[in-house]
Amino acid sequence: MDTYNEDTALAILKELKDWTFNNNGIEKKFVFKNFSEALGFIVQVGLLSEQQGHHPELFNVYNKVDIRLSTHDAKGVTDKDFDLAKAIDTIT
Ligand code: H2B
């Protein structure tokens, strides 16, 4: 699968909300009311990931969840990452 360079990735990201391009991946930070809400979100992201066969890097501290998406097999950002990002945005 083709990877996108930074310029093209940034153009596609304009159609998404608050995702940034960093070090050949796309990233977004989420803040919730408490750990329970954050954990519920993580579980939903996990289910989406399993549906799509594509998995995020997740970092959680209490009510915060940082997500980083990249396609490890392709060593960059592909449509799989944008598809998962769009799906994640529908559950927030
Ligand atoms: N997730 C991500 N983010 N990148 C991958 O390259 C990847 C994945 N590969 N999930 C998938 C699983 C692959 O290993 C399996 C066999 O589909």
mmCIF file of C-alpha atoms and ligand atoms in Angstrom:
data_model
loop_
_atom_site.group_PDB
_atom_site.id
_atom_site.type_symbol
_atom_site.label_atom_id
_atom_site.label_comp_id
_atom_site.label_asym_id
_atom_site.label_seq_id
_atom_site.Cartn_x
_atom_site.Cartn_y
_atom_site.Cartn_z
ATOM 1 C CA MET A 1 0.000 0.000 0.000
ATOM 2 C CA ASP A 2 1.309 3.477 -0.905
ATOM 3 C CA THR A 3 2.462 5.837 1.812
ATOM 4 C CA TYR A 4 1.670 9.547 1.786
ATOM 5 C CA ASN A 5 4.335 12.204 2.103
ATOM 6 C CA GLU A 6 3.880 14.966 4.662
ATOM 7 C CA ASP A 7 2.335 17.511 2.257
ATOM 8 C CA THR A 8 -0.283 15.094 0.958
ATOM 9 C CA ALA A 9 -1.007 13.773 4.442
ATOM 10 C CA LEU A 10 -1.538 17.336 5.706
ATOM 11 C CA ALA A 11 -3.972 18.035 2.850
ATOM 12 C CA ILE A 12 -5.991 14.926 3.751
ATOM 13 C CA LEU A 13 -5.880 15.819 7.457
ATOM 14 C CA LYS A 14 -7.715 19.073 6.738
ATOM 15 C CA GLU A 15 -10.851 16.953 6.351
ATOM 16 C CA LEU A 16 -10.331 15.457 9.819
ATOM 17 C CA LYS A 17 -10.421 17.193 13.195
ATOM 18 C CA ASP A 18 -7.299 17.969 15.258
ATOM 19 C CA TRP A 19 -5.026 15.265 13.841
ATOM 20 C CA THR A 20 -1.389 16.243 13.284
ATOM 21 C CA PHE A 21 1.365 14.699 11.170
ATOM 22 C CA ASN A 22 4.474 13.766 13.136
ATOM 23 C CA ASN A 23 7.439 11.550 12.316
ATOM 24 C CA ASN A 24 5.649 9.619 9.531
ATOM 25 C CA GLY A 25 2.484 9.018 11.536
ATOM 26 C CA ILE A 26 -0.704 10.884 12.412
ATOM 27 C CA GLU A 27 -1.510 11.745 16.007
ATOM 28 C CA LYS A 28 -4.322 13.114 18.128
ATOM 29 C CA LYS A 29 -4.753 13.773 21.851
ATOM 30 C CA PHE A 30 -8.086 13.116 23.551
ATOM 31 C CA VAL A 31 -9.154 14.347 26.992
ATOM 32 C CA PHE A 32 -12.022 12.810 28.969
ATOM 33 C CA LYS A 33 -13.740 13.507 32.282
ATOM 34 C CA ASN A 34 -12.008 10.678 34.112
ATOM 35 C CA PHE A 35 -10.189 7.351 33.681
ATOM 36 C CA SER A 36 -13.404 5.398 33.246
ATOM 37 C CA GLU A 37 -14.410 7.503 30.209
ATOM 38 C CA ALA A 38 -10.904 7.226 28.780
ATOM 39 C CA LEU A 39 -10.912 3.464 29.233
ATOM 40 C CA GLY A 40 -14.319 3.149 27.542
ATOM 41 C CA PHE A 41 -12.931 5.092 24.594
ATOM 42 C CA ILE A 42 -9.857 2.864 24.415
ATOM 43 C CA VAL A 43 -12.062 -0.236 24.312
ATOM 44 C CA GLN A 44 -14.167 1.248 21.490
ATOM 45 C CA VAL A 45 -11.007 2.141 19.561
ATOM 46 C CA GLY A 46 -9.811 -1.407 20.100
ATOM 47 C CA LEU A 47 -13.006 -2.853 18.639
ATOM 48 C CA LEU A 48 -12.774 -0.556 15.601
ATOM 49 C CA SER A 49 -9.160 -1.579 15.140
ATOM 50 C CA GLU A 50 -10.063 -5.239 15.143
ATOM 51 C CA GLN A 51 -12.828 -4.594 12.586
ATOM 52 C CA GLN A 52 -10.348 -2.795 10.337
ATOM 53 C CA GLY A 53 -7.391 -5.119 10.961
ATOM 54 C CA HIS A 54 -5.321 -2.037 11.700
ATOM 55 C CA HIS A 55 -4.062 -1.072 15.126
ATOM 56 C CA PRO A 56 -3.144 2.184 16.871
ATOM 57 C CA GLU A 57 -0.403 3.067 19.282
ATOM 58 C CA LEU A 58 -2.248 4.096 22.447
ATOM 59 C CA PHE A 59 -0.873 6.057 25.395
ATOM 60 C CA ASN A 60 -3.062 6.667 28.425
ATOM 61 C CA VAL A 61 -2.550 8.663 31.601
ATOM 62 C CA TYR A 62 -5.714 8.884 33.761
ATOM 63 C CA ASN A 63 -8.198 10.921 31.640
ATOM 64 C CA LYS A 64 -5.929 11.451 28.624
ATOM 65 C CA VAL A 65 -5.477 9.198 25.611
ATOM 66 C CA ASP A 66 -2.894 9.907 22.911
ATOM 67 C CA ILE A 67 -3.298 8.006 19.662
ATOM 68 C CA ARG A 68 -0.688 7.554 16.976
ATOM 69 C CA LEU A 69 -1.501 5.877 13.670
ATOM 70 C CA SER A 70 0.990 4.640 11.123
ATOM 71 C CA THR A 71 1.193 1.582 8.908
ATOM 72 C CA HIS A 72 4.113 -0.400 10.258
ATOM 73 C CA ASP A 73 4.242 -2.768 7.298
ATOM 74 C CA ALA A 74 4.564 0.197 4.886
ATOM 75 C CA LYS A 75 6.712 2.351 7.235
ATOM 76 C CA GLY A 76 4.485 5.405 6.848
ATOM 77 C CA VAL A 77 0.954 6.773 6.622
ATOM 78 C CA THR A 78 -1.502 5.003 4.316
ATOM 79 C CA ASP A 79 -5.257 5.031 3.677
ATOM 80 C CA LYS A 80 -5.585 2.473 6.491
ATOM 81 C CA ASP A 81 -4.533 5.170 8.946
ATOM 82 C CA PHE A 82 -6.937 7.764 7.572
ATOM 83 C CA ASP A 83 -9.780 5.230 7.562
ATOM 84 C CA LEU A 84 -9.137 4.365 11.206
ATOM 85 C CA ALA A 85 -8.775 8.061 12.145
ATOM 86 C CA LYS A 86 -12.163 8.827 10.549
ATOM 87 C CA ALA A 87 -13.781 5.926 12.400
ATOM 88 C CA ILE A 88 -12.225 7.040 15.712
ATOM 89 C CA ASP A 89 -13.603 10.556 15.207
ATOM 90 C CA THR A 90 -17.125 9.153 14.833
ATOM 91 C CA ILE A 91 -17.035 7.727 18.387
ATOM 92 C CA THR A 92 -15.976 10.945 20.156
HETATM 93 N N1 H2B B 1 -1.526 -2.085 12.362
HETATM 94 C C1 H2B B 1 -0.722 -1.110 11.988
HETATM 95 N N2 H2B B 1 -0.853 0.104 12.543
HETATM 96 N N3 H2B B 1 0.199 -1.302 11.054
HETATM 97 C C2 H2B B 1 0.367 -2.468 10.447
HETATM 98 O O1 H2B B 1 1.230 -2.588 9.568
HETATM 99 C C3 H2B B 1 -0.480 -3.529 10.826
HETATM 100 C C4 H2B B 1 -1.451 -3.286 11.832
HETATM 101 N N4 H2B B 1 -0.414 -4.711 10.246
HETATM 102 N N5 H2B B 1 -2.236 -4.272 12.254
HETATM 103 C C5 H2B B 1 -1.430 -5.689 10.427
HETATM 104 C C6 H2B B 1 -2.052 -5.642 11.797
HETATM 105 C C7 H2B B 1 -0.857 -7.040 10.053
HETATM 106 O O2 H2B B 1 0.238 -7.357 10.893
HETATM 107 C C8 H2B B 1 -1.880 -8.146 10.138
HETATM 108 C C9 H2B B 1 -1.305 -9.440 9.664
HETATM 109 O O3 H2B B 1 -2.995 -7.787 9.378
#
